[in-house]
mmCIF file of C-alpha atoms and ligand atoms in Angstrom:
data_model
loop_
_atom_site.group_PDB
_atom_site.id
_atom_site.type_symbol
_atom_site.label_atom_id
_atom_site.label_comp_id
_atom_site.label_asym_id
_atom_site.label_seq_id
_atom_site.Cartn_x
_atom_site.Cartn_y
_atom_site.Cartn_z
ATOM 1 C CA MET S 106 0.262 -0.468 0.515
ATOM 2 C CA LYS S 107 1.290 3.231 -0.325
ATOM 3 C CA LYS S 108 2.558 5.344 2.975
ATOM 4 C CA HIS S 109 1.899 8.919 3.028
ATOM 5 C CA ASN S 110 4.285 10.652 5.260
ATOM 6 C CA PHE S 111 3.391 13.369 7.324
ATOM 7 C CA ASN S 112 5.919 12.930 10.030
ATOM 8 C CA ALA S 113 6.419 16.005 11.926
ATOM 9 C CA GLY S 114 10.409 15.104 11.445
ATOM 10 C CA PRO S 115 12.774 13.625 10.689
ATOM 11 C CA SER S 116 10.256 13.677 7.670
ATOM 12 C CA ILE S 117 9.403 13.083 3.666
ATOM 13 C CA LEU S 118 12.411 13.819 1.980
ATOM 14 C CA PRO S 119 12.142 14.042 -2.329
ATOM 15 C CA ARG S 120 12.043 9.820 -3.574
ATOM 16 C CA GLU S 121 15.332 11.696 -5.609
ATOM 17 C CA VAL S 122 16.998 13.157 -3.066
ATOM 18 C CA ILE S 123 17.489 9.841 -1.533
ATOM 19 C CA GLU S 124 17.784 7.842 -4.696
ATOM 20 C CA LYS S 125 20.929 9.943 -5.168
ATOM 21 C CA THR S 126 22.267 9.552 -1.898
ATOM 22 C CA ALA S 127 21.501 6.048 -1.469
ATOM 23 C CA GLN S 128 23.781 5.305 -4.789
ATOM 24 C CA ALA S 129 26.728 7.707 -3.386
ATOM 25 C CA ILE S 130 26.275 5.605 -0.344
ATOM 26 C CA LEU S 131 26.533 2.579 -2.766
ATOM 27 C CA ASP S 132 29.820 4.386 -4.987
ATOM 28 C CA TYR S 133 30.923 7.536 -4.519
ATOM 29 C CA ASN S 134 31.085 9.526 -8.482
ATOM 30 C CA GLY S 135 32.149 6.524 -9.528
ATOM 31 C CA SER S 136 34.784 5.919 -6.796
ATOM 32 C CA GLY S 137 34.513 2.255 -6.176
ATOM 33 C CA LEU S 138 33.715 3.431 -2.779
ATOM 34 C CA SER S 139 31.029 4.668 -0.599
ATOM 35 C CA LEU S 140 30.303 8.459 -0.020
ATOM 36 C CA MET S 141 30.868 7.385 4.034
ATOM 37 C CA GLU S 142 34.082 6.035 3.527
ATOM 38 C CA ILE S 143 36.305 9.414 2.167
ATOM 39 C CA SER S 144 37.156 11.866 3.165
ATOM 40 C CA HIS S 145 35.434 15.326 3.829
ATOM 41 C CA ARG S 146 38.671 16.651 2.805
ATOM 42 C CA ALA S 147 39.058 14.816 -0.013
ATOM 43 C CA LYS S 148 38.710 17.272 -3.305
ATOM 44 C CA ASP S 149 36.119 15.733 -5.186
ATOM 45 C CA PHE S 150 33.165 16.527 -1.352
ATOM 46 C CA GLN S 151 34.771 20.224 -1.443
ATOM 47 C CA PRO S 152 32.487 20.868 -4.288
ATOM 48 C CA VAL S 153 29.480 19.196 -2.585
ATOM 49 C CA VAL S 154 30.002 22.013 0.270
ATOM 50 C CA ASP S 155 30.697 24.571 -2.015
ATOM 51 C CA GLU S 156 27.474 23.859 -4.113
ATOM 52 C CA ALA S 157 25.406 23.977 -1.627
ATOM 53 C CA VAL S 158 26.583 26.979 0.438
ATOM 54 C CA ALA S 159 26.034 28.331 -3.387
ATOM 55 C CA LEU S 160 22.078 27.582 -3.749
ATOM 56 C CA PHE S 161 21.752 28.244 -0.194
ATOM 57 C CA LYS S 162 22.686 32.011 -1.420
ATOM 58 C CA LYS S 163 20.806 31.604 -4.476
ATOM 59 C CA LEU S 164 17.735 29.975 -3.229
ATOM 60 C CA LEU S 165 17.006 32.834 -0.468
ATOM 61 C CA ASN S 166 18.657 35.215 -2.148
ATOM 62 C CA ILE S 167 21.191 36.099 0.391
ATOM 63 C CA PRO S 168 23.237 39.503 0.117
ATOM 64 C CA GLU S 169 27.086 39.585 0.292
ATOM 65 C CA GLY S 170 27.792 39.566 3.739
ATOM 66 C CA TYR S 171 26.398 36.566 5.307
ATOM 67 C CA SER S 172 27.715 32.444 5.181
ATOM 68 C CA VAL S 173 26.501 29.522 5.656
ATOM 69 C CA LEU S 174 27.611 27.239 8.004
ATOM 70 C CA PHE S 175 26.286 23.039 7.936
ATOM 71 C CA LEU S 176 27.633 21.746 11.699
ATOM 72 C CA GLY S 177 26.497 19.505 14.216
ATOM 73 C CA GLY S 178 24.585 19.735 16.970
ATOM 74 C CA GLY S 179 20.771 20.342 15.190
ATOM 75 C CA ALA S 180 18.710 23.438 16.000
ATOM 76 C CA SER S 181 18.984 22.795 19.919
ATOM 77 C CA MET S 182 22.532 23.444 19.942
ATOM 78 C CA GLU S 183 21.756 26.591 17.884
ATOM 79 C CA PHE S 184 19.888 27.558 21.715
ATOM 80 C CA CYS S 185 22.776 28.247 22.756
ATOM 81 C CA MET S 186 25.177 29.639 20.172
ATOM 82 C CA VAL S 187 23.286 32.186 19.341
ATOM 83 C CA PRO S 188 23.441 34.157 22.515
ATOM 84 C CA TYR S 189 27.042 32.946 23.045
ATOM 85 C CA ASN S 190 27.706 34.638 20.103
ATOM 86 C CA PHE S 191 25.284 37.506 19.937
ATOM 87 C CA LEU S 192 24.139 38.712 23.031
ATOM 88 C CA GLU S 193 26.735 40.927 24.671
ATOM 89 C CA LYS S 194 23.582 42.946 27.465
ATOM 90 C CA LYS S 195 20.016 42.216 26.298
ATOM 91 C CA ALA S 196 18.124 40.206 24.077
ATOM 92 C CA ALA S 197 14.540 39.826 23.009
ATOM 93 C CA TYR S 198 12.356 36.470 22.562
ATOM 94 C CA LEU S 199 9.337 36.340 21.359
ATOM 95 C CA ASN S 200 7.463 32.777 23.111
ATOM 96 C CA THR S 201 5.211 31.520 20.725
ATOM 97 C CA GLY S 202 5.765 27.375 21.921
ATOM 98 C CA THR S 203 8.056 25.031 22.241
ATOM 99 C CA TRP S 204 11.305 25.878 20.405
ATOM 100 C CA ALA S 205 11.121 28.974 21.474
ATOM 101 C CA LYS S 206 10.861 27.927 25.047
ATOM 102 C CA LYS S 207 13.919 26.196 25.019
ATOM 103 C CA ALA S 208 16.206 29.648 23.018
ATOM 104 C CA LEU S 209 14.544 31.561 25.803
ATOM 105 C CA LYS S 210 15.517 29.071 28.319
ATOM 106 C CA GLU S 211 18.870 29.230 27.114
ATOM 107 C CA ALA S 212 19.204 32.613 25.938
ATOM 108 C CA LYS S 213 19.411 33.779 30.062
ATOM 109 C CA ALA S 214 22.251 32.141 30.734
ATOM 110 C CA PHE S 215 24.054 34.703 29.019
ATOM 111 C CA GLY S 216 22.059 37.939 29.665
ATOM 112 C CA GLU S 217 18.877 40.183 29.933
ATOM 113 C CA VAL S 218 16.412 38.448 28.728
ATOM 114 C CA VAL S 219 13.109 40.160 27.726
ATOM 115 C CA GLU S 220 10.028 37.426 26.568
ATOM 116 C CA VAL S 221 8.132 40.456 24.465
ATOM 117 C CA ALA S 222 5.142 38.413 24.282
ATOM 118 C CA SER S 223 3.850 34.534 24.846
ATOM 119 C CA SER S 224 0.739 33.030 23.516
ATOM 120 C CA GLU S 225 2.004 29.983 26.548
ATOM 121 C CA LYS S 226 -1.588 30.912 28.391
ATOM 122 C CA ASP S 227 -3.905 30.249 25.950
ATOM 123 C CA GLY S 228 -2.046 26.458 24.790
ATOM 124 C CA PHE S 229 0.356 28.523 22.190
ATOM 125 C CA THR S 230 -2.863 28.437 19.628
ATOM 126 C CA TYR S 231 -1.977 32.213 18.359
ATOM 127 C CA ILE S 232 0.769 34.475 16.965
ATOM 128 C CA PRO S 233 1.075 37.630 19.782
ATOM 129 C CA LYS S 234 0.215 40.751 17.249
ATOM 130 C CA ASN S 235 1.226 44.030 19.160
ATOM 131 C CA TYR S 236 4.510 43.612 21.807
ATOM 132 C CA GLU S 237 7.431 46.136 21.489
ATOM 133 C CA VAL S 238 10.644 45.283 20.924
ATOM 134 C CA PRO S 239 12.913 47.577 22.967
ATOM 135 C CA ALA S 240 15.146 49.506 21.014
ATOM 136 C CA ASP S 241 18.253 48.698 22.719
ATOM 137 C CA VAL S 242 18.757 45.157 22.574
ATOM 138 C CA ASP S 243 21.400 43.228 20.581
ATOM 139 C CA TYR S 244 19.056 41.046 18.386
ATOM 140 C CA PHE S 245 15.563 39.694 18.442
ATOM 141 C CA HIS S 246 14.539 36.147 18.374
ATOM 142 C CA ILE S 247 11.539 34.137 16.541
ATOM 143 C CA THR S 248 10.799 31.419 15.912
ATOM 144 C CA THR S 249 9.126 31.187 12.662
ATOM 145 C CA ASN S 250 7.614 27.552 11.968
ATOM 146 C CA ASN S 251 6.192 26.218 15.880
ATOM 147 C CA THR S 252 6.293 22.381 14.620
ATOM 148 C CA ILE S 253 4.017 21.387 17.802
ATOM 149 C CA TYR S 254 1.379 23.991 17.908
ATOM 150 C CA GLY S 255 1.127 24.620 13.982
ATOM 151 C CA THR S 256 1.653 28.637 13.457
ATOM 152 C CA GLU S 257 3.507 30.463 11.754
ATOM 153 C CA LEU S 258 4.306 33.914 10.606
ATOM 154 C CA HIS S 259 4.254 34.540 7.770
ATOM 155 C CA ALA S 260 6.280 37.756 6.890
ATOM 156 C CA ASP S 261 9.341 38.706 9.065
ATOM 157 C CA PRO S 262 8.748 41.166 11.647
ATOM 158 C CA ASP S 263 9.151 44.700 11.471
ATOM 159 C CA VAL S 264 11.359 45.188 14.087
ATOM 160 C CA ASN S 265 13.904 48.528 14.009
ATOM 161 C CA VAL S 266 16.683 45.422 15.871
ATOM 162 C CA PRO S 267 18.417 42.865 14.351
ATOM 163 C CA LEU S 268 16.362 38.993 13.786
ATOM 164 C CA VAL S 269 17.549 35.995 14.753
ATOM 165 C CA GLY S 270 15.237 33.037 13.164
ATOM 166 C CA ASP S 271 14.452 29.113 14.281
ATOM 167 C CA MET S 272 13.654 27.967 10.976
ATOM 168 C CA SER S 273 14.130 24.959 11.219
ATOM 169 C CA SER S 274 10.986 23.503 10.345
ATOM 170 C CA ASP S 275 10.137 26.612 7.453
ATOM 171 C CA ILE S 276 13.145 26.922 5.497
ATOM 172 C CA PHE S 277 13.001 27.048 2.042
ATOM 173 C CA SER S 278 9.069 27.661 2.109
ATOM 174 C CA ARG S 279 8.743 30.975 1.482
ATOM 175 C CA PRO S 280 10.790 33.512 0.351
ATOM 176 C CA VAL S 281 13.123 35.248 2.772
ATOM 177 C CA ASP S 282 14.313 38.620 3.881
ATOM 178 C CA VAL S 283 17.676 37.316 5.159
ATOM 179 C CA SER S 284 18.772 41.180 5.632
ATOM 180 C CA LYS S 285 16.667 41.559 8.386
ATOM 181 C CA TYR S 286 18.674 38.462 10.172
ATOM 182 C CA ILE S 287 21.686 38.155 11.918
ATOM 183 C CA CYS S 288 20.833 34.488 11.909
ATOM 184 C CA ILE S 289 19.003 32.390 10.392
ATOM 185 C CA TYR S 290 19.601 28.792 11.584
ATOM 186 C CA GLY S 291 17.943 25.286 11.728
ATOM 187 C CA GLY S 292 18.072 21.134 11.734
ATOM 188 C CA ALA S 293 17.972 20.176 8.640
ATOM 189 C CA GLN S 294 15.516 16.874 9.365
ATOM 190 C CA LYS S 295 12.149 18.878 8.844
ATOM 191 C CA ASN S 296 12.822 20.392 5.384
ATOM 192 C CA LEU S 297 15.593 19.891 4.229
ATOM 193 C CA ALA S 298 17.889 16.243 4.675
ATOM 194 C CA PRO S 299 17.830 13.169 6.816
ATOM 195 C CA ALA S 300 19.182 14.241 10.960
ATOM 196 C CA GLY S 301 22.603 15.478 11.446
ATOM 197 C CA VAL S 302 23.389 18.450 9.805
ATOM 198 C CA THR S 303 22.183 21.913 10.987
ATOM 199 C CA PHE S 304 22.350 24.672 8.869
ATOM 200 C CA VAL S 305 23.558 28.449 10.502
ATOM 201 C CA ILE S 306 23.047 31.198 8.178
ATOM 202 C CA VAL S 307 25.119 34.577 9.755
ATOM 203 C CA LYS S 308 26.355 37.839 9.195
ATOM 204 C CA ASP S 309 29.425 38.330 9.000
ATOM 205 C CA ASP S 310 30.462 41.114 10.514
ATOM 206 C CA ALA S 311 27.615 40.756 13.867
ATOM 207 C CA LEU S 312 30.588 38.498 14.795
ATOM 208 C CA GLY S 313 33.666 39.098 17.383
ATOM 209 C CA LYS S 314 31.155 41.820 19.578
ATOM 210 C CA VAL S 315 30.739 39.951 22.563
ATOM 211 C CA SER S 316 33.292 40.369 25.344
ATOM 212 C CA ARG S 317 33.233 36.389 26.565
ATOM 213 C CA TYR S 318 35.576 34.025 25.442
ATOM 214 C CA ILE S 319 33.530 31.630 23.460
ATOM 215 C CA PRO S 320 35.018 28.190 23.312
ATOM 216 C CA THR S 321 35.828 27.138 19.923
ATOM 217 C CA MET S 322 33.742 24.888 18.931
ATOM 218 C CA LEU S 323 31.024 27.262 20.157
ATOM 219 C CA ASN S 324 32.432 29.813 18.227
ATOM 220 C CA TYR S 325 30.921 31.008 14.230
ATOM 221 C CA LYS S 326 33.901 32.450 13.089
ATOM 222 C CA THR S 327 35.531 29.493 13.953
ATOM 223 C CA HIS S 328 32.915 27.737 11.134
ATOM 224 C CA VAL S 329 32.787 30.664 9.330
ATOM 225 C CA GLU S 330 36.815 30.701 8.724
ATOM 226 C CA LYS S 331 37.363 26.947 7.956
ATOM 227 C CA GLY S 332 33.779 27.104 5.718
ATOM 228 C CA SER S 333 32.422 24.273 7.964
ATOM 229 C CA MET S 334 34.999 22.214 7.921
ATOM 230 C CA PHE S 335 36.897 22.947 11.309
ATOM 231 C CA ASN S 336 35.928 19.608 12.131
ATOM 232 C CA THR S 337 34.657 16.616 10.278
ATOM 233 C CA PRO S 338 31.448 17.979 8.872
ATOM 234 C CA PRO S 339 28.028 15.616 9.309
ATOM 235 C CA VAL S 340 29.038 14.270 5.199
ATOM 236 C CA VAL S 341 25.753 11.906 3.982
ATOM 237 C CA PRO S 342 23.173 14.855 5.364
ATOM 238 C CA ILE S 343 25.400 17.592 3.831
ATOM 239 C CA TYR S 344 25.704 15.684 0.354
ATOM 240 C CA ALA S 345 21.189 15.056 0.910
ATOM 241 C CA ALA S 346 21.210 18.446 1.515
ATOM 242 C CA LEU S 347 22.815 19.202 -1.949
ATOM 243 C CA GLN S 348 20.476 17.092 -3.328
ATOM 244 C CA THR S 349 17.190 18.442 -1.793
ATOM 245 C CA LEU S 350 18.677 21.647 -2.516
ATOM 246 C CA ARG S 351 19.127 20.972 -6.278
ATOM 247 C CA TRP S 352 15.517 19.875 -6.267
ATOM 248 C CA ILE S 353 13.649 22.751 -5.012
ATOM 249 C CA LYS S 354 16.383 24.751 -7.582
ATOM 250 C CA ALA S 355 14.924 22.495 -10.568
ATOM 251 C CA GLN S 356 10.961 22.751 -8.774
ATOM 252 C CA GLY S 357 10.869 26.647 -9.478
ATOM 253 C CA GLY S 358 12.688 27.209 -6.051
ATOM 254 C CA VAL S 359 11.167 28.998 -2.977
ATOM 255 C CA GLU S 360 8.330 30.636 -4.663
ATOM 256 C CA GLU S 361 7.112 27.056 -6.422
ATOM 257 C CA MET S 362 7.915 26.050 -2.362
ATOM 258 C CA GLN S 363 5.382 28.163 -1.533
ATOM 259 C CA ARG S 364 3.162 28.430 -4.196
ATOM 260 C CA ARG S 365 2.992 24.377 -3.036
ATOM 261 C CA ALA S 366 2.395 24.639 0.463
ATOM 262 C CA LYS S 367 -0.271 27.461 -0.011
ATOM 263 C CA VAL S 368 -1.715 24.692 -1.978
ATOM 264 C CA ARG S 369 -2.201 22.028 0.274
ATOM 265 C CA ALA S 370 -2.488 24.433 2.964
ATOM 266 C CA GLU S 371 -5.785 25.155 1.380
ATOM 267 C CA MET S 372 -7.542 21.796 0.735
ATOM 268 C CA LEU S 373 -6.766 20.431 4.030
ATOM 269 C CA TYR S 374 -7.861 23.667 6.005
ATOM 270 C CA ALA S 375 -10.392 23.685 3.741
ATOM 271 C CA GLU S 376 -11.771 20.450 4.488
ATOM 272 C CA ILE S 377 -10.629 19.907 8.819
ATOM 273 C CA ASP S 378 -13.706 23.831 8.677
ATOM 274 C CA ARG S 379 -16.266 21.886 7.099
ATOM 275 C CA ASN S 380 -16.230 18.709 7.980
ATOM 276 C CA LYS S 381 -18.271 18.001 11.199
ATOM 277 C CA LEU S 382 -15.916 15.717 13.155
ATOM 278 C CA PHE S 383 -12.647 17.601 13.115
ATOM 279 C CA ARG S 384 -11.819 20.866 14.356
ATOM 280 C CA GLY S 385 -8.345 23.378 13.974
ATOM 281 C CA THR S 386 -6.809 23.746 17.059
ATOM 282 C CA VAL S 387 -5.255 27.157 15.541
ATOM 283 C CA THR S 388 -7.256 30.402 16.569
ATOM 284 C CA ASN S 389 -6.279 32.975 14.384
ATOM 285 C CA LYS S 390 -6.199 31.653 11.110
ATOM 286 C CA GLY S 391 -4.351 34.204 9.874
ATOM 287 C CA ASP S 392 -1.507 32.278 12.383
ATOM 288 C CA ARG S 393 -2.087 28.831 10.838
ATOM 289 C CA SER S 394 1.303 27.057 9.332
ATOM 290 C CA LEU S 395 1.594 25.908 6.232
ATOM 291 C CA MET S 396 4.144 23.440 7.321
ATOM 292 C CA ASN S 397 2.633 21.469 10.116
ATOM 293 C CA ILE S 398 -1.636 21.611 9.940
ATOM 294 C CA CYS S 399 -2.763 20.603 13.304
ATOM 295 C CA PHE S 400 -6.584 19.246 14.475
ATOM 296 C CA VAL S 401 -8.320 17.684 16.847
ATOM 297 C CA MET S 402 -11.899 16.055 16.885
ATOM 298 C CA ALA S 403 -14.714 18.348 17.357
ATOM 299 C CA ASP S 404 -15.693 18.092 20.635
ATOM 300 C CA GLU S 405 -19.350 15.579 19.862
ATOM 301 C CA TYR S 406 -16.887 13.351 18.660
ATOM 302 C CA LYS S 407 -13.837 13.784 20.616
ATOM 303 C CA ASP S 408 -14.392 9.680 21.441
ATOM 304 C CA LEU S 409 -13.290 8.884 18.200
ATOM 305 C CA GLU S 410 -9.454 9.803 18.097
ATOM 306 C CA ALA S 411 -8.236 6.755 18.754
ATOM 307 C CA GLU S 412 -10.340 5.369 16.273
ATOM 308 C CA PHE S 413 -10.054 7.897 13.528
ATOM 309 C CA LEU S 414 -6.162 7.388 13.819
ATOM 310 C CA LYS S 415 -6.766 3.335 13.400
ATOM 311 C CA PHE S 416 -9.163 3.989 9.891
ATOM 312 C CA ALA S 417 -6.521 6.991 8.713
ATOM 313 C CA THR S 418 -3.164 4.080 9.099
ATOM 314 C CA GLU S 419 -5.069 1.362 7.735
ATOM 315 C CA LYS S 420 -4.978 3.683 4.344
ATOM 316 C CA GLY S 421 -1.993 4.116 4.931
ATOM 317 C CA MET S 422 -0.952 7.548 6.738
ATOM 318 C CA VAL S 423 2.159 8.066 8.532
ATOM 319 C CA GLY S 424 2.842 10.127 11.095
ATOM 320 C CA ILE S 425 -0.499 11.921 11.702
ATOM 321 C CA LYS S 426 -0.476 11.499 15.364
ATOM 322 C CA GLY S 427 0.011 15.051 16.773
ATOM 323 C CA HIS S 428 2.710 16.154 19.630
ATOM 324 C CA ARG S 429 2.278 14.431 22.595
ATOM 325 C CA SER S 430 1.640 17.552 24.291
ATOM 326 C CA VAL S 431 -1.212 18.482 21.896
ATOM 327 C CA GLY S 432 -3.152 15.596 20.836
ATOM 328 C CA GLY S 433 -4.671 15.336 18.259
ATOM 329 C CA PHE S 434 -3.875 15.144 14.657
ATOM 330 C CA ARG S 435 -0.191 16.750 13.093
ATOM 331 C CA ALA S 436 -0.376 16.290 9.226
ATOM 332 C CA SER S 437 3.002 18.371 8.641
ATOM 333 C CA CYS S 438 3.243 18.887 4.580
ATOM 334 C CA TYR S 439 7.144 20.044 3.893
ATOM 335 C CA ASN S 440 7.884 21.320 0.675
ATOM 336 C CA ALA S 441 8.577 17.188 -0.641
ATOM 337 C CA MET S 442 5.347 16.258 0.173
ATOM 338 C CA PRO S 443 2.665 15.558 -2.346
ATOM 339 C CA VAL S 444 -0.597 17.003 -3.208
ATOM 340 C CA GLU S 445 -1.432 13.651 -4.015
ATOM 341 C CA SER S 446 -1.122 12.378 -0.286
ATOM 342 C CA VAL S 447 -2.659 15.704 1.290
ATOM 343 C CA GLN S 448 -6.074 14.542 -1.309
ATOM 344 C CA ALA S 449 -5.605 10.952 0.095
ATOM 345 C CA LEU S 450 -5.689 12.549 3.654
ATOM 346 C CA ILE S 451 -9.101 14.440 2.803
ATOM 347 C CA ASP S 452 -10.912 11.303 1.053
ATOM 348 C CA CYS S 453 -9.625 9.770 4.587
ATOM 349 C CA MET S 454 -11.398 12.086 6.999
ATOM 350 C CA GLN S 455 -14.536 12.477 4.233
ATOM 351 C CA GLU S 456 -14.975 8.693 4.031
ATOM 352 C CA PHE S 457 -15.163 8.606 8.346
ATOM 353 C CA GLU S 458 -17.728 11.224 8.294
ATOM 354 C CA LYS S 459 -19.409 9.702 6.030
ATOM 355 C CA MET S 460 -19.491 6.316 8.331
ATOM 356 C CA HIS S 461 -20.119 8.719 11.249
HETATM 357 C C1 LIG R 49 12.563 20.091 15.706
HETATM 358 C C2 LIG R 49 12.830 21.797 16.297
HETATM 359 C C3 LIG R 49 13.853 21.950 16.185
HETATM 360 C C4 LIG R 49 14.508 21.123 17.620
HETATM 361 O O1 LIG R 49 15.800 20.408 16.440
HETATM 362 P P1 LIG R 49 16.956 20.080 17.039
HETATM 363 O O2 LIG R 49 17.873 20.224 15.062
HETATM 364 O O3 LIG R 49 16.520 18.705 17.269
HETATM 365 O O4 LIG R 49 17.152 20.276 17.950
HETATM 366 C C5 LIG R 49 13.998 23.371 17.448
HETATM 367 N N1 LIG R 49 13.339 24.192 16.528
HETATM 368 C C6 LIG R 49 12.068 23.639 15.704
HETATM 369 C C7 LIG R 49 11.139 24.407 14.873
HETATM 370 C C8 LIG R 49 12.167 22.299 15.618
HETATM 371 O O5 LIG R 49 11.105 22.287 14.398
#
């Protein structure tokens, strides 16, 4: 049976990315060796990093003066690297979910942290608006897509301080005005590559401004100066990321990814709103994520949750159970998600409705 992969992360990748990576693992460029067996310093691996960096810059329209890094540690490591490198006195954070909160907690060890707004009291069901960011902060940290709660900032905030963005789960799904940011980071395993590599876009002249000692491995400068090769980078995930970047470019770039994301999300949210058995969890519809579409059984049909999960699973839906902290369902629809899979889930919801 065809599987429809709605996993939240690690998650769906384009089939050709998986095939090309599998091929390189068996025999890298006809060398008779596996990609897993060669040095990251081998002359035929350097072009992989170079092309991945170049495609990052091209696809996101990154201005001059920025570096793109491929590191280990996951987005969670960036929660500490960001304040280590950028927080001298004071930083502002927008508390929009579990990941945002973890980033904020880490920053508190490095200086004064202002939580400018939070939707935590309301279960993170919307993105706070009309907050004020103090003018004297070193940066304002946002989580552009809240993977667990299914909310998303659809535009880069208009503030007069440098932004830092966790874009783990919506990178390459919309155009970004990178010039507003001093740092953009994310784990690759939502929208780019298998787990193991973390992408970081960093503004070069924002580095070196804090007075503290930064441990070598946690210092962005180390990795900028060594082109992500200070130590052994995660070679296989970087190779896979390059295949995804090539795929995005061939499909028509970030604008096309955004168009597809809107089509998928409109279809699925329309069904959630129409179908009497279900309701969306995000209270402000304008804040609904195009990537992680969260819904629960309507109050009158609460008892049917386990039954729907079983029904949908039998029809090939994978990974639609909501995060344990929210419950219900979450259909993650990252860049590689075909519209046919979204239609298959909608068919499931309609069939289930007819049975009740
Ligand atoms: C998954 C996720 C993280 C954590 O990523 P790791 O690579 O596992 O550390 C952080 N932020 C967001 C928005 C995420 O979706």
